Coordinates of C-alpha atoms in Angstrom, one line a residue:
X4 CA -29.7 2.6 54.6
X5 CA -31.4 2.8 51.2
X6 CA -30.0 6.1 51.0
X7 CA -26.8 5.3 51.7
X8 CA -26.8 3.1 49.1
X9 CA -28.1 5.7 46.1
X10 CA -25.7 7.9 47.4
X11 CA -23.0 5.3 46.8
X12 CA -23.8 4.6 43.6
X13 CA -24.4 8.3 42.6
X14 CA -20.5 8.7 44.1
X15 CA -19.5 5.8 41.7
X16 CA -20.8 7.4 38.6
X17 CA -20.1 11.1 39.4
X18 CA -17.7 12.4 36.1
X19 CA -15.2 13.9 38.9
X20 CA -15.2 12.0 41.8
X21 CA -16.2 8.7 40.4
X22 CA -14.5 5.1 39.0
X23 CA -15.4 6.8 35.1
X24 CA -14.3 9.9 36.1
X25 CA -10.9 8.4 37.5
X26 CA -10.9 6.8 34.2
X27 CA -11.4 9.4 32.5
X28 CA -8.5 11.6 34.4
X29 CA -6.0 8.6 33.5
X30 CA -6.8 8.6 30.0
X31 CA -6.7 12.1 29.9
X32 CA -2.9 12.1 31.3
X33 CA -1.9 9.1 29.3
X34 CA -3.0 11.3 26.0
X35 CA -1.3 14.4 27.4
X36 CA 2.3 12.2 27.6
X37 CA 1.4 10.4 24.5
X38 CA 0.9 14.1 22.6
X39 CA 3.9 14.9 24.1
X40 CA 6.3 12.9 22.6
X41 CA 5.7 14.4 19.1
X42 CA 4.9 11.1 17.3
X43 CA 4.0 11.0 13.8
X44 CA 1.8 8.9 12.1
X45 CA 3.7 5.7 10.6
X46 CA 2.2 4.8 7.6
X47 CA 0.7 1.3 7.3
X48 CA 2.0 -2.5 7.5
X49 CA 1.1 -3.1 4.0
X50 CA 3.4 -0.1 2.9
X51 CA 6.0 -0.3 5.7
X52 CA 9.0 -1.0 3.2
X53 CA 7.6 1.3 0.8
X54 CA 11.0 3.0 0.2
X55 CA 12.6 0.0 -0.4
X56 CA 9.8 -1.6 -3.0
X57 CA 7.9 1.2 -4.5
X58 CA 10.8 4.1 -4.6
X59 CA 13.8 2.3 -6.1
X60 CA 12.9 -1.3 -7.1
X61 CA 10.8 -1.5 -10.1
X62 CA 8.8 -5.1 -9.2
X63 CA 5.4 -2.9 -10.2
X64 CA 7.0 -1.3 -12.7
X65 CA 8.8 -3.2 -15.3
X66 CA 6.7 -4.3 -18.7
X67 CA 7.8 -5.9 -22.0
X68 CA 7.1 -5.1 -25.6
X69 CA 5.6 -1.9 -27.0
X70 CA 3.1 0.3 -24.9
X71 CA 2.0 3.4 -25.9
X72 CA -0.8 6.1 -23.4
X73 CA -2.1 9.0 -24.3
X74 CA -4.0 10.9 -20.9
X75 CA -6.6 14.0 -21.3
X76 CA -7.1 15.8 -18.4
X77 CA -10.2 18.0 -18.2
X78 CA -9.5 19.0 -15.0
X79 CA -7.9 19.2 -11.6
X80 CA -10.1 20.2 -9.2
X81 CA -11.7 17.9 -9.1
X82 CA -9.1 15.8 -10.7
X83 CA -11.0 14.1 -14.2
X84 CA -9.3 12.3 -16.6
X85 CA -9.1 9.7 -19.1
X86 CA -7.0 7.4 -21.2
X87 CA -5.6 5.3 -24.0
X88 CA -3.6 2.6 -23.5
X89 CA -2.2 0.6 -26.3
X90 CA 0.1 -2.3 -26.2
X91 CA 1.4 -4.9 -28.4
X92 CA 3.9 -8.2 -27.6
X93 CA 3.1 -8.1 -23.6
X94 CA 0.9 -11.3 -22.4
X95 CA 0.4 -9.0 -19.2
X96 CA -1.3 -6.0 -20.8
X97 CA -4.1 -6.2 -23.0
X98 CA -3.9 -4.7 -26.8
X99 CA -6.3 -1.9 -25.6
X100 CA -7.5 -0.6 -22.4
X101 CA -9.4 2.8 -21.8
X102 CA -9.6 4.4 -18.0
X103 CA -11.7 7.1 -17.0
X104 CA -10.8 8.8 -13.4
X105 CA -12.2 11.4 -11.2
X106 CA -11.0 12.2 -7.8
X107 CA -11.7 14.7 -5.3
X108 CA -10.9 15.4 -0.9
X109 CA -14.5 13.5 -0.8
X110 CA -14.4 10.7 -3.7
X111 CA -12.3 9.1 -5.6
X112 CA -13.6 6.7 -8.8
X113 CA -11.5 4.9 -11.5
X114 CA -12.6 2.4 -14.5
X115 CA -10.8 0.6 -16.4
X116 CA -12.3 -1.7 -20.1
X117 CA -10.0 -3.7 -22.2
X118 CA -10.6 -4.7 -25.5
X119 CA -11.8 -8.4 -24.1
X120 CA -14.4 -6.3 -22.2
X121 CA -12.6 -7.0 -18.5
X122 CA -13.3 -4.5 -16.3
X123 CA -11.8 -3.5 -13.3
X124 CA -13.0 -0.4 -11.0
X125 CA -12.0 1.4 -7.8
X126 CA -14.4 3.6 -5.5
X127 CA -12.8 5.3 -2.5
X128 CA -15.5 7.3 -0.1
X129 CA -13.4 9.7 2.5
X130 CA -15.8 9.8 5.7
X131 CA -13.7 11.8 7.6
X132 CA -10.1 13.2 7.5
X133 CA -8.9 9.6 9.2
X134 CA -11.5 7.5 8.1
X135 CA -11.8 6.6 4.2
X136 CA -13.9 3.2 3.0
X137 CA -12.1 1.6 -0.4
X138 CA -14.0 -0.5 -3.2
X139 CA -12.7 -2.7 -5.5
X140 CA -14.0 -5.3 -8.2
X141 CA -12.6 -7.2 -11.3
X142 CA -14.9 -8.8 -13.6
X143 CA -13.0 -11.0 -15.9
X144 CA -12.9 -14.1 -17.8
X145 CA -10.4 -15.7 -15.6
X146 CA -13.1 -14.7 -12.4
X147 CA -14.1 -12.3 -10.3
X148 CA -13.3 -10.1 -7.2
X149 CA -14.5 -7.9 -4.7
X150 CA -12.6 -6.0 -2.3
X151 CA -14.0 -4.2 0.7
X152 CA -11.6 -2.1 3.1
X153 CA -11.7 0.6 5.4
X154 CA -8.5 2.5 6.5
X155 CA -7.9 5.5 10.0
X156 CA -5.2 7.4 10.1
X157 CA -4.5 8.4 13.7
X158 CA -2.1 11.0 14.3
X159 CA 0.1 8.0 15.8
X160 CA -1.1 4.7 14.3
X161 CA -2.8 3.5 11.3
X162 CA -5.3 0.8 11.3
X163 CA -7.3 -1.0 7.9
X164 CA -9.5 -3.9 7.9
X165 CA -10.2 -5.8 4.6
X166 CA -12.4 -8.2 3.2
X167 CA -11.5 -10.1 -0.4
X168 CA -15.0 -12.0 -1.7
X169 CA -16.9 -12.2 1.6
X170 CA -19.7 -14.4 1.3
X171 CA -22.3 -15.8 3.5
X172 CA -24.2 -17.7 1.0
X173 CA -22.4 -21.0 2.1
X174 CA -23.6 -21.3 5.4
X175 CA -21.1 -19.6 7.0
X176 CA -18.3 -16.8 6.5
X177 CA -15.9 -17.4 3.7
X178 CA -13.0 -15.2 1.5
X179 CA -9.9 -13.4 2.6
X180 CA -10.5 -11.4 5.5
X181 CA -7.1 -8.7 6.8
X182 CA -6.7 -6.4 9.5
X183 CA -3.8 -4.7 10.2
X184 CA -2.2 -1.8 13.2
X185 CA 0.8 -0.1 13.7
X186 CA 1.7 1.9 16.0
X187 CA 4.2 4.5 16.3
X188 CA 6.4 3.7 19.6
X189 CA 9.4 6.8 19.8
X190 CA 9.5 9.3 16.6
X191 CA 11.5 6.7 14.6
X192 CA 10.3 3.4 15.7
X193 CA 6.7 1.5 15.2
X194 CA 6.0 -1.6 15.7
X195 CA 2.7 -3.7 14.3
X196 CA 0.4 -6.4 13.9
X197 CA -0.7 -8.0 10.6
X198 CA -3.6 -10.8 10.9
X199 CA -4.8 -12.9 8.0
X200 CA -7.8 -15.1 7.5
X201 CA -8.7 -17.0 4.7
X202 CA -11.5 -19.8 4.1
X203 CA -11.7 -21.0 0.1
X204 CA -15.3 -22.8 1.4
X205 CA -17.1 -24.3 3.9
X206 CA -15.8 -27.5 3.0
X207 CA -12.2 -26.4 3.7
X208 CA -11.1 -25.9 7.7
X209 CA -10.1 -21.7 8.2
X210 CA -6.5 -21.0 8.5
X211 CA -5.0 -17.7 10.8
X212 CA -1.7 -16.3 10.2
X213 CA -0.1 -13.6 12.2
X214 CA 2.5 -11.7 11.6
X215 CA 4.6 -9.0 13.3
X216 CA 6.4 -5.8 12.3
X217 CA 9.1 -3.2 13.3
X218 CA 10.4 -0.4 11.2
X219 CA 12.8 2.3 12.2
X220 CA 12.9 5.7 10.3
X221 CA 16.3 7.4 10.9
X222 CA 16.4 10.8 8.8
X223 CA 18.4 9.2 5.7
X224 CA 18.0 5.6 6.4
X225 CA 15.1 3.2 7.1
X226 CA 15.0 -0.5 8.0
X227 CA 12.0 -2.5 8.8
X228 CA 11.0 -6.4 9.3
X229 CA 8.3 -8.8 8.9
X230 CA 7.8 -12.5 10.1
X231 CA 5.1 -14.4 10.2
X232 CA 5.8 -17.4 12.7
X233 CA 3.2 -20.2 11.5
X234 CA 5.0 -20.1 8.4
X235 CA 8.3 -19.6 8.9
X236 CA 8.7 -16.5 6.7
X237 CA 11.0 -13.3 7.5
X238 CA 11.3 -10.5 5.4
X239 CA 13.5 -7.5 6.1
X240 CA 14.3 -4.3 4.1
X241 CA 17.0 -1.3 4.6
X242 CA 16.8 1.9 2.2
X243 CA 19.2 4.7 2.1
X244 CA 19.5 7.8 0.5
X245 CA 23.1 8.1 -0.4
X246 CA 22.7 12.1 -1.8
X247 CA 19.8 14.0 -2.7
X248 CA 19.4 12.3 -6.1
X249 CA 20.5 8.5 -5.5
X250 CA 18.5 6.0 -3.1
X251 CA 19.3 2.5 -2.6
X252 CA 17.9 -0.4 -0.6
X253 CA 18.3 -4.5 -0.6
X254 CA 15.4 -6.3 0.9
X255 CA 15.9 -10.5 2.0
X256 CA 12.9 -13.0 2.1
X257 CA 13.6 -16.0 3.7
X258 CA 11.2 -19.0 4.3
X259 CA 11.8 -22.2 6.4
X260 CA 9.2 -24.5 5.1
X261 CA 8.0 -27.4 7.3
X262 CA 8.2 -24.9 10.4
X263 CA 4.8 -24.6 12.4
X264 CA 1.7 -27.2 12.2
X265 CA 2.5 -30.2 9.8
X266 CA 6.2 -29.0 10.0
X267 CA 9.5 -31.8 11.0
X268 CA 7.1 -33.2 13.8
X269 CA 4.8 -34.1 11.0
X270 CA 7.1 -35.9 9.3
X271 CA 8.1 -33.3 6.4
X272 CA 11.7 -32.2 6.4
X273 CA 13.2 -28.9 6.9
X274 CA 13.2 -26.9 3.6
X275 CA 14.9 -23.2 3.0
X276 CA 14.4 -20.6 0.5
X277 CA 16.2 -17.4 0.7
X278 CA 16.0 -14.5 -2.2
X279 CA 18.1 -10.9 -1.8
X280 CA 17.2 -8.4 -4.3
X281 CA 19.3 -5.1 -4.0
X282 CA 18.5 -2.0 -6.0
X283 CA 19.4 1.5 -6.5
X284 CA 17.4 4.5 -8.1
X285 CA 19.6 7.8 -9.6
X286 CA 17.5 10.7 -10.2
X287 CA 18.6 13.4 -12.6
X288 CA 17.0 16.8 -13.7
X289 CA 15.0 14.9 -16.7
X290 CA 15.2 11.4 -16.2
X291 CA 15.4 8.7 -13.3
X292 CA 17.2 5.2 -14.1
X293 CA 16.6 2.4 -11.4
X294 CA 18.4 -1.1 -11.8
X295 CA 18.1 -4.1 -9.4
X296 CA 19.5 -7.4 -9.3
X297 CA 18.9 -10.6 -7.1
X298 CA 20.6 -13.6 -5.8
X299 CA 18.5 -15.8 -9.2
X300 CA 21.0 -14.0 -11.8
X301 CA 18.0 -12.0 -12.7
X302 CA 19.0 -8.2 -13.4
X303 CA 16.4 -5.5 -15.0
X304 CA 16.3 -1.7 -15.4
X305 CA 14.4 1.1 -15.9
X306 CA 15.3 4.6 -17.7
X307 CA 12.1 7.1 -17.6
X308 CA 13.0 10.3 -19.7
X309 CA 11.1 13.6 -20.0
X310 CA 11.5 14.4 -23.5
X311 CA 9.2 17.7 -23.7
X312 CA 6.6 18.4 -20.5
X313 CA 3.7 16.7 -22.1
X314 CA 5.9 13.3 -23.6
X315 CA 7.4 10.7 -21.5
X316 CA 9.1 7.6 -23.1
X317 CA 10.5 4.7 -20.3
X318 CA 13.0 1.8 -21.2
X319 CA 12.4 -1.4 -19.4
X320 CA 14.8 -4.1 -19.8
X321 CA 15.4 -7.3 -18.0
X322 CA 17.6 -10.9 -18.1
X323 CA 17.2 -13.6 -16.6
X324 CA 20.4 -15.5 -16.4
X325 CA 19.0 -18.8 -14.5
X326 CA 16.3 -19.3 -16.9
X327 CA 18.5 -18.0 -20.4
X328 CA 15.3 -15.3 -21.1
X329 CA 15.6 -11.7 -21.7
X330 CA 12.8 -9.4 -22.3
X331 CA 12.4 -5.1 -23.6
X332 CA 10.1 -2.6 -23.3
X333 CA 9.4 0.6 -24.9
X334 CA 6.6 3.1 -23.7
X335 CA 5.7 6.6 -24.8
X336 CA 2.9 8.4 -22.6
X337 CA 1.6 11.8 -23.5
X338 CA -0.2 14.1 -21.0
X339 CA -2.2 16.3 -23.1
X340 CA -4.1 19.1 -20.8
X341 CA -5.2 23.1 -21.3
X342 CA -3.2 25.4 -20.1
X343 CA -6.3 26.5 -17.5
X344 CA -5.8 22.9 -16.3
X345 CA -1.9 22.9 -16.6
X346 CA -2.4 25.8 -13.8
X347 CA -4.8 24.1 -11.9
X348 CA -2.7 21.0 -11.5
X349 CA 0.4 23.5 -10.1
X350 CA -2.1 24.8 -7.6
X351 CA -3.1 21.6 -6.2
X352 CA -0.1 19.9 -5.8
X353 CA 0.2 20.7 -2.4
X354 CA -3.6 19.3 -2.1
X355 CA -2.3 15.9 -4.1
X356 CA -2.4 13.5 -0.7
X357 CA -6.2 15.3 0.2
X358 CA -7.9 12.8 -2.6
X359 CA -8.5 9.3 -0.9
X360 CA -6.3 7.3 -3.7

C-alpha cells in the first residue's frame, strides 16, 4: 500500500506524465499559438498616444524668451556629451544650466546644475535586453524627489512598476507608487491596465485609482483611449499621417467631477470639463513647423530650422485668447563635434534605441 502511494505521487510529479508536466505541455501550446500570431510589442501605457502628444503637439516643447545651447560631443560610442544652456526672460528655465551625459547598451547617466545650484540627474542600468532599472532625483529649493522604476519589454507586452519618494520612516509605506501592463491582443490592437497609489503621510487615508486602455495601430492611423472610472476622467486620441511629410492628431479630455466616492450621492453636484486640442506637424527637407490649437482660444507654434548641419534656431510662439496673453521664443542650438565623432554618430544610428534612455 505504501508503495502504491510513492508511486502515485512519483506519477504526479513526473515532467511527462504528470499534473506539472500537463502544465507544462498547455503552456507550451498556448506560447506556440501566441508566437503564431506575429504580435509586436506595444509600447507602454504611459506613451500609448505618443503620436498624438510627443510627434505633432508641442505641450513639451514650446518655451518663451531667449534660449541659447551649445552641445560638445566627445563621443558616440559610448555616447558623451555635454552642454550649455543659456536663457533669459523665461520663469521656466533657469539663466544657466550645464548637462553632462553618457550613455551606452549597458548605462545611461545624465546631470544637470543650474545657476541656483538645483540639480537634477538620471541613472538608467539595462539588466537585460527586456529588463532596464531607471533612477531619478531633483534636489531643489522648492523640494525634493526620487524616482525608482523598472521597465520589461516582452516581445508582446510591456510592463513598468514605479515608485515616486517611497519611504518607510513613518511607520508605514508612503509616496506615489505606479504599475502599469499592456498587452498586445491582434497585431493592431492592445489593451492595458494602469494602477495608481498614492499616500502624502500616514496621517492621510491611501487612495487607488485604476485606469484602463485600448489603442489600435492601423498602418497610417492610430487611436487609443484612457479612463479612469473613480474619477470620472476619459481621454482619447487619433493621429494620422496624411502624406509622408504631414501628421496630424486631436486628442479630447473629459472629466465628470462628483462621479465615484463623494460624487452626487455625497451631496456634490455633477460638474464637466471637456478640453480638445487638435494639431498638425508639416515636415520639410530643413525644417518642421507644428501648430495646435484648443477649444480655450489658445493657439501656439513651432518652426525648427536647420540653418547649416551644426546650427539649429526654433521659433516658439503662442496666444492665449481667453486670458488676452501672448508669449515668443527664440532658440539657437549648436552641435559642435569632430569629424571622427560626426562618423561615429552615422554609424550608430541604427544602435540609437540600444542605450536605455
Amino acid at each position: 500500500m505504501e508503495v502504491e502511494k510513492q508511486q502515485a505521487v512519483s506519477d504526479l510529479l513526473t515532467p511527462k506524465n504528470g499534473a506539472f508536466g500537463r502544465l507544462r505541455d498547455v503552456y507550451a501550446a498556448f506560447q506556440e499559438r501566441r508566437e503564431a500570431l506575429g504580435l509586436s510589442n506595444p509600447g507602454t501605457v504611459e506613451n500609448i498616444a505618443k503620436e498624438v502628444q510627443r510627434d505633432v503637439f508641442l505641450n513639451n516643447l514650446s518655451f518663451s524668451g531667449l534660449r541659447a545651447e551649445l552641445t560638445k560631443a566627445f563621443s558616440a560610442s559610448p555616447l558623451f556629451q555635454v552642454s550649455h544652456a543659456l536663457s533669459m526672460g523665461s520663469q521656466a528655465q533657469p539663466p544657466y544650466a550645464y548637462t553632462a551625459l553618457y550613455g551606452s547598451p549597458k548605462v545611461f547617466l545624465q546631470g544637470n546644475l543650474d545657476n541656483e545650484l538645483q540639480f537634477s540627474g538620471r541613472f538608467n542600468w539595462r539588466w537585460t535586453q527586456a529588463l532596464v532599472s531607471k533612477s531619478s532625483v531633483q534636489l531643489t529649493s522648492q523640494g525634493n524627489m526620487v524616482s525608482l522604476e523598472n521597465d520589461y519589454t516582452g516581445s508582446d507586452f510591456s510592463a513598468s512598476l514605479k515608485a515616486v519618494n517611497p519611504s518607510l520612516l513613518d511607520g508605514g509605506i508612503t509616496g506615489m507608487i505606479m504599475a502599469s501592463y499592456l498587452q498586445a491582443v491582434t497585431p493592431r490592437l492592445s489593451l492595458g491596465i494602469d494602477a495608481f497609489w498614492t499616500r502624502p503621510a500616514m496621517a492621510y487615508p491611501p487612495e487607488l485609482n485604476v485606469s484602463y486602455a485600448a489603442r489600435y495601430k492601423a498602418a497610417d492611423w492610430m487611436a487609443c483611449g484612457q479612463i479612469i472610472p473613480d474619477r470620472g476622467v476619459l481621454e482619447a486620441s487619433y493621429w494620422r499621417r496624411l502624406s509622408e511629410k504631414v501628421e496630424t492628431g486631436i486628442n479630447c479630455n473629459l472629466a465628470f467631477a462628483g462621479v465615484g466616492p463623494g460624487g452626487p450621492m455625497g451631496g456634490m453636484g455633477m460638474q464637466k470639463e471637456g478640453s480638445v486640442t487638435i494639431g498638425a506637424k508639416y515636415d520639410f527637407r530643413s525644417s518642421s513647423f507644428r501648430a495646435q490649437i484648443d477649444n480655450q482660444g489658445k493657439v501656439a507654434c513651432l518652426l525648427e530650422k536647420m540653418i547649416a548641419q551644426p546650427i539649429r534656431v526654433s521659433f516658439s510662439g503662442e496666444i492665449d485668447h481667453k486670458q488676452n496673453a501672448a508669449k515668443l521664443g527664440l532658440a539657437v542650438s549648436i552641435d559642435a563635434a569632430d569629424e571622427a565623432v560626426m562618423e561615429q554618430q552615422e554609424r550608430a544610428v541604427s544602435d540609437a534605441g540600444a542605450i536605455p534612455f
